XYZ file of N, CA and C in Angstrom:
303
model
N 4.817 19.644 19.370
C 5.381 18.394 19.793
C 6.173 17.826 18.630
N 7.437 17.593 18.862
C 8.308 17.180 17.777
C 9.378 16.243 18.320
N 9.497 15.036 17.765
C 10.572 14.159 18.226
C 11.936 14.802 17.983
N 12.870 14.499 18.834
C 14.212 15.051 18.707
C 14.808 14.717 17.347
N 15.337 15.725 16.682
C 15.986 15.519 15.403
C 15.040 15.332 14.236
N 13.766 15.571 14.438
C 12.786 15.365 13.367
C 11.899 16.598 13.276
N 11.798 17.163 12.091
C 10.966 18.343 11.893
C 9.589 17.914 11.422
N 8.558 18.472 12.034
C 7.197 18.131 11.628
C 6.890 18.687 10.249
N 7.450 19.841 9.923
C 7.188 20.491 8.636
C 8.490 20.985 8.037
N 9.212 20.132 7.334
C 10.491 20.576 6.782
C 10.344 21.676 5.737
N 9.170 21.816 5.124
C 8.988 22.825 4.085
C 8.264 24.067 4.600
N 7.795 24.047 5.825
C 7.073 25.186 6.395
C 7.455 25.332 7.867
N 8.672 25.803 8.145
C 9.158 25.830 9.525
C 8.368 26.741 10.460
N 7.603 27.675 9.943
C 6.824 28.575 10.796
C 5.451 28.006 11.151
N 5.166 26.809 10.715
C 3.870 26.187 10.948
C 3.753 25.697 12.382
N 2.597 25.927 12.989
C 2.300 25.424 14.325
C 1.566 24.099 14.194
N 2.001 23.104 14.963
C 1.378 21.784 14.954
C 0.804 21.512 16.337
N -0.463 21.114 16.393
C -1.118 20.748 17.648
C -1.502 19.277 17.593
N -1.272 18.572 18.696
C -1.654 17.171 18.815
C -2.613 17.058 19.991
N -3.744 16.380 19.778
C -4.738 16.232 20.842
C -5.183 14.778 20.928
N -5.530 14.367 22.129
C -6.050 13.029 22.384
C -7.361 13.176 23.132
N -8.382 12.460 22.681
C -9.692 12.536 23.325
C -10.339 11.161 23.303
N -11.404 11.040 24.057
C -12.202 9.812 24.054
C -13.594 10.162 23.565
N -14.072 9.396 22.591
C -15.444 9.530 22.105
C -16.093 8.162 22.206
N -16.976 8.012 23.177
C -17.653 6.739 23.429
C -16.616 5.641 23.645
N -16.548 4.653 22.780
C -15.625 3.533 22.960
C -14.398 3.642 22.054
N -14.043 4.878 21.685
C -12.920 5.084 20.762
C -11.956 6.144 21.297
N -10.681 5.945 20.998
C -9.660 6.968 21.252
C -9.495 7.760 19.961
N -9.446 9.078 20.094
C -9.325 9.965 18.943
C -8.034 10.763 19.084
N -7.175 10.658 18.089
C -5.946 11.446 18.037
C -6.074 12.385 16.847
N -5.880 13.676 17.091
C -5.894 14.640 15.991
C -4.558 15.370 15.952
N -4.066 15.547 14.755
C -2.852 16.329 14.509
C -3.261 17.427 13.545
N -3.174 18.664 14.003
C -3.666 19.811 13.249
C -2.544 20.816 13.067
N -2.496 21.445 11.894
C -1.516 22.503 11.690
C -2.144 23.684 10.958
N -1.408 24.783 10.955
C -1.874 26.000 10.280
C -1.013 26.290 9.050
N -0.520 25.230 8.431
C 0.315 25.354 7.236
C -0.498 25.662 5.996
N 0.104 25.507 4.836
C -0.533 25.923 3.585
C -1.726 25.075 3.167
N -1.921 23.926 3.775
C -3.017 23.044 3.381
C -2.583 22.074 2.300
N -3.429 21.097 2.048
C -3.163 20.074 1.033
C -4.040 20.381 -0.167
N -3.458 20.525 -1.345
C -4.268 20.824 -2.529
C -5.372 19.777 -2.729
N -6.536 20.247 -3.123
C -7.696 19.369 -3.271
C -7.428 18.204 -4.220
N -6.668 18.445 -5.280
C -6.413 17.380 -6.257
C -5.531 16.261 -5.703
N -4.887 16.463 -4.563
C -4.046 15.428 -3.965
C -4.768 14.623 -2.890
N -5.880 15.119 -2.400
C -6.533 14.484 -1.248
C -7.060 13.088 -1.538
N -7.493 12.820 -2.753
C -8.058 11.497 -3.049
C -6.991 10.403 -3.070
N -5.742 10.758 -3.261
C -4.657 9.766 -3.308
C -3.684 9.900 -2.139
N -4.000 10.732 -1.196
C -3.086 11.073 -0.109
C -2.582 9.863 0.673
N -3.435 8.868 0.883
C -3.067 7.714 1.696
C -2.539 6.546 0.864
N -2.314 6.760 -0.420
C -1.763 5.715 -1.281
C -0.239 5.730 -1.213
N 0.361 4.562 -1.460
C 1.823 4.481 -1.468
C 2.390 5.388 -2.550
N 3.456 6.058 -2.219
C 4.214 6.944 -3.105
C 3.461 8.216 -3.488
N 2.376 8.534 -2.802
C 1.672 9.797 -3.044
C 2.519 10.930 -2.476
N 2.727 11.965 -3.290
C 3.555 13.093 -2.869
C 2.955 14.388 -3.361
N 3.335 15.444 -2.711
C 2.865 16.761 -3.104
C 3.511 17.292 -4.363
N 4.663 16.740 -4.740
C 5.286 17.136 -6.001
C 5.370 15.906 -6.899
N 5.620 16.122 -8.157
C 5.629 15.008 -9.103
C 6.928 14.215 -9.071
N 7.935 14.725 -8.402
C 9.233 14.055 -8.348
C 9.210 12.906 -7.352
N 9.895 11.836 -7.659
C 10.068 10.732 -6.721
C 11.487 10.747 -6.148
N 12.235 11.787 -6.455
C 13.611 11.908 -5.986
C 13.611 12.237 -4.500
N 14.262 11.416 -3.682
C 14.244 11.603 -2.231
C 14.893 12.904 -1.787
N 15.764 13.467 -2.591
C 16.404 14.713 -2.212
C 15.427 15.871 -2.116
N 14.260 15.748 -2.730
C 13.265 16.822 -2.685
C 12.267 16.639 -1.554
N 12.373 15.567 -0.806
C 11.422 15.354 0.285
C 11.255 13.886 0.590
N 10.060 13.511 0.963
C 9.794 12.138 1.377
C 9.577 11.221 0.182
N 9.490 9.940 0.485
C 9.212 8.945 -0.559
C 7.715 8.756 -0.766
N 6.898 9.366 0.086
C 5.455 9.237 -0.065
C 4.888 7.968 0.538
N 5.544 7.443 1.564
C 5.072 6.211 2.192
C 4.443 6.422 3.560
N 4.726 7.518 4.215
C 4.304 7.723 5.600
C 2.814 7.582 5.838
N 1.992 8.233 5.041
C 0.546 8.168 5.259
C -0.027 6.818 4.849
N 0.574 6.161 3.861
C 0.137 4.810 3.492
C 0.425 3.839 4.638
N 1.582 3.987 5.257
C 1.923 3.149 6.409
C 0.994 3.459 7.570
N 0.745 4.734 7.828
C -0.169 5.117 8.910
C -1.546 4.500 8.689
N -2.052 4.574 7.467
C -3.370 4.001 7.164
C -3.370 2.493 7.411
N -2.315 1.798 7.001
C -2.237 0.349 7.192
C -2.194 -0.024 8.673
N -1.424 0.710 9.458
C -1.333 0.437 10.898
C -2.675 0.698 11.573
N -3.299 1.815 11.245
C -4.601 2.149 11.828
C -5.637 1.094 11.445
N -5.663 0.687 10.185
C -6.620 -0.333 9.731
C -6.377 -1.673 10.432
N -5.111 -2.021 10.661
C -4.787 -3.273 11.348
C -5.328 -3.293 12.772
N -5.567 -2.119 13.332
C -6.115 -2.000 14.682
C -7.600 -1.637 14.648
N -8.239 -1.884 13.513
C -9.682 -1.655 13.326
C -10.059 -0.195 13.521
N -9.179 0.686 13.090
C -9.420 2.114 13.216
C -9.640 2.775 11.877
N -9.761 4.084 11.940
C -9.970 4.902 10.747
C -9.051 6.109 10.820
N -8.623 6.584 9.660
C -7.828 7.804 9.568
C -8.407 8.639 8.436
N -8.526 9.928 8.675
C -9.011 10.812 7.617
C -8.347 12.174 7.741
N -8.571 12.998 6.745
C -7.945 14.317 6.691
C -8.982 15.355 6.299
N -8.835 16.529 6.875
C -9.619 17.704 6.500
C -8.594 18.800 6.234
N -8.670 19.438 5.088
C -7.656 20.439 4.760
C -8.229 21.543 3.894
N -7.722 22.726 4.142
C -8.015 23.920 3.341
C -6.838 24.870 3.569
N -6.721 25.929 2.804
C -5.596 26.845 3.022
C -5.537 27.330 4.480
N -4.392 27.160 5.108
C -4.197 27.600 6.483
C -4.640 26.605 7.536
N -5.052 25.402 7.128
C -5.552 24.419 8.098
C -5.491 23.016 7.504
N -4.897 22.096 8.244
C -4.969 20.674 7.912
C -5.101 19.907 9.214
N -5.997 18.921 9.221
C -6.197 18.103 10.405
C -6.294 16.638 10.006
N -5.441 15.824 10.603
C -5.526 14.379 10.462
C -6.181 13.848 11.724
N -7.140 12.955 11.553
C -7.881 12.391 12.684
C -7.771 10.877 12.625
N -7.307 10.291 13.716
C -7.214 8.841 13.844
C -8.192 8.414 14.924
N -9.027 7.447 14.601
C -10.002 6.902 15.535
C -9.697 5.425 15.726
N -9.484 5.018 16.982
C -9.142 3.630 17.298
C -10.068 3.103 18.383
N -10.496 1.842 18.278
C -11.326 1.276 19.339
C -10.519 1.123 20.625
N -11.184 1.347 21.748
C -10.512 1.217 23.038
C -10.444 -0.232 23.503
N -11.247 -1.090 22.923
C -11.246 -2.497 23.351
C -10.750 -3.399 22.257
């Protein structure tokens, strides 16, 4: 699932991305999972911070500005939800949990 004109993985075009929606008790659960290279362990603790990036450069020509996951965390928190990540080589899963009421 990919919005028109937007690549889910600009650095790993062969990566498969799956999006799922489920209900667990009184919560909606959205998971986005891929089979890409994974997120290095040393980056996971800062992943949701502003300007966190996989490379040390802040130059936009090399990729993103590092704001997307910080914005996602803020939006999810504003709706009393939670967001987390599980990652290892060949697998990354982001899970968003939001209250239904």
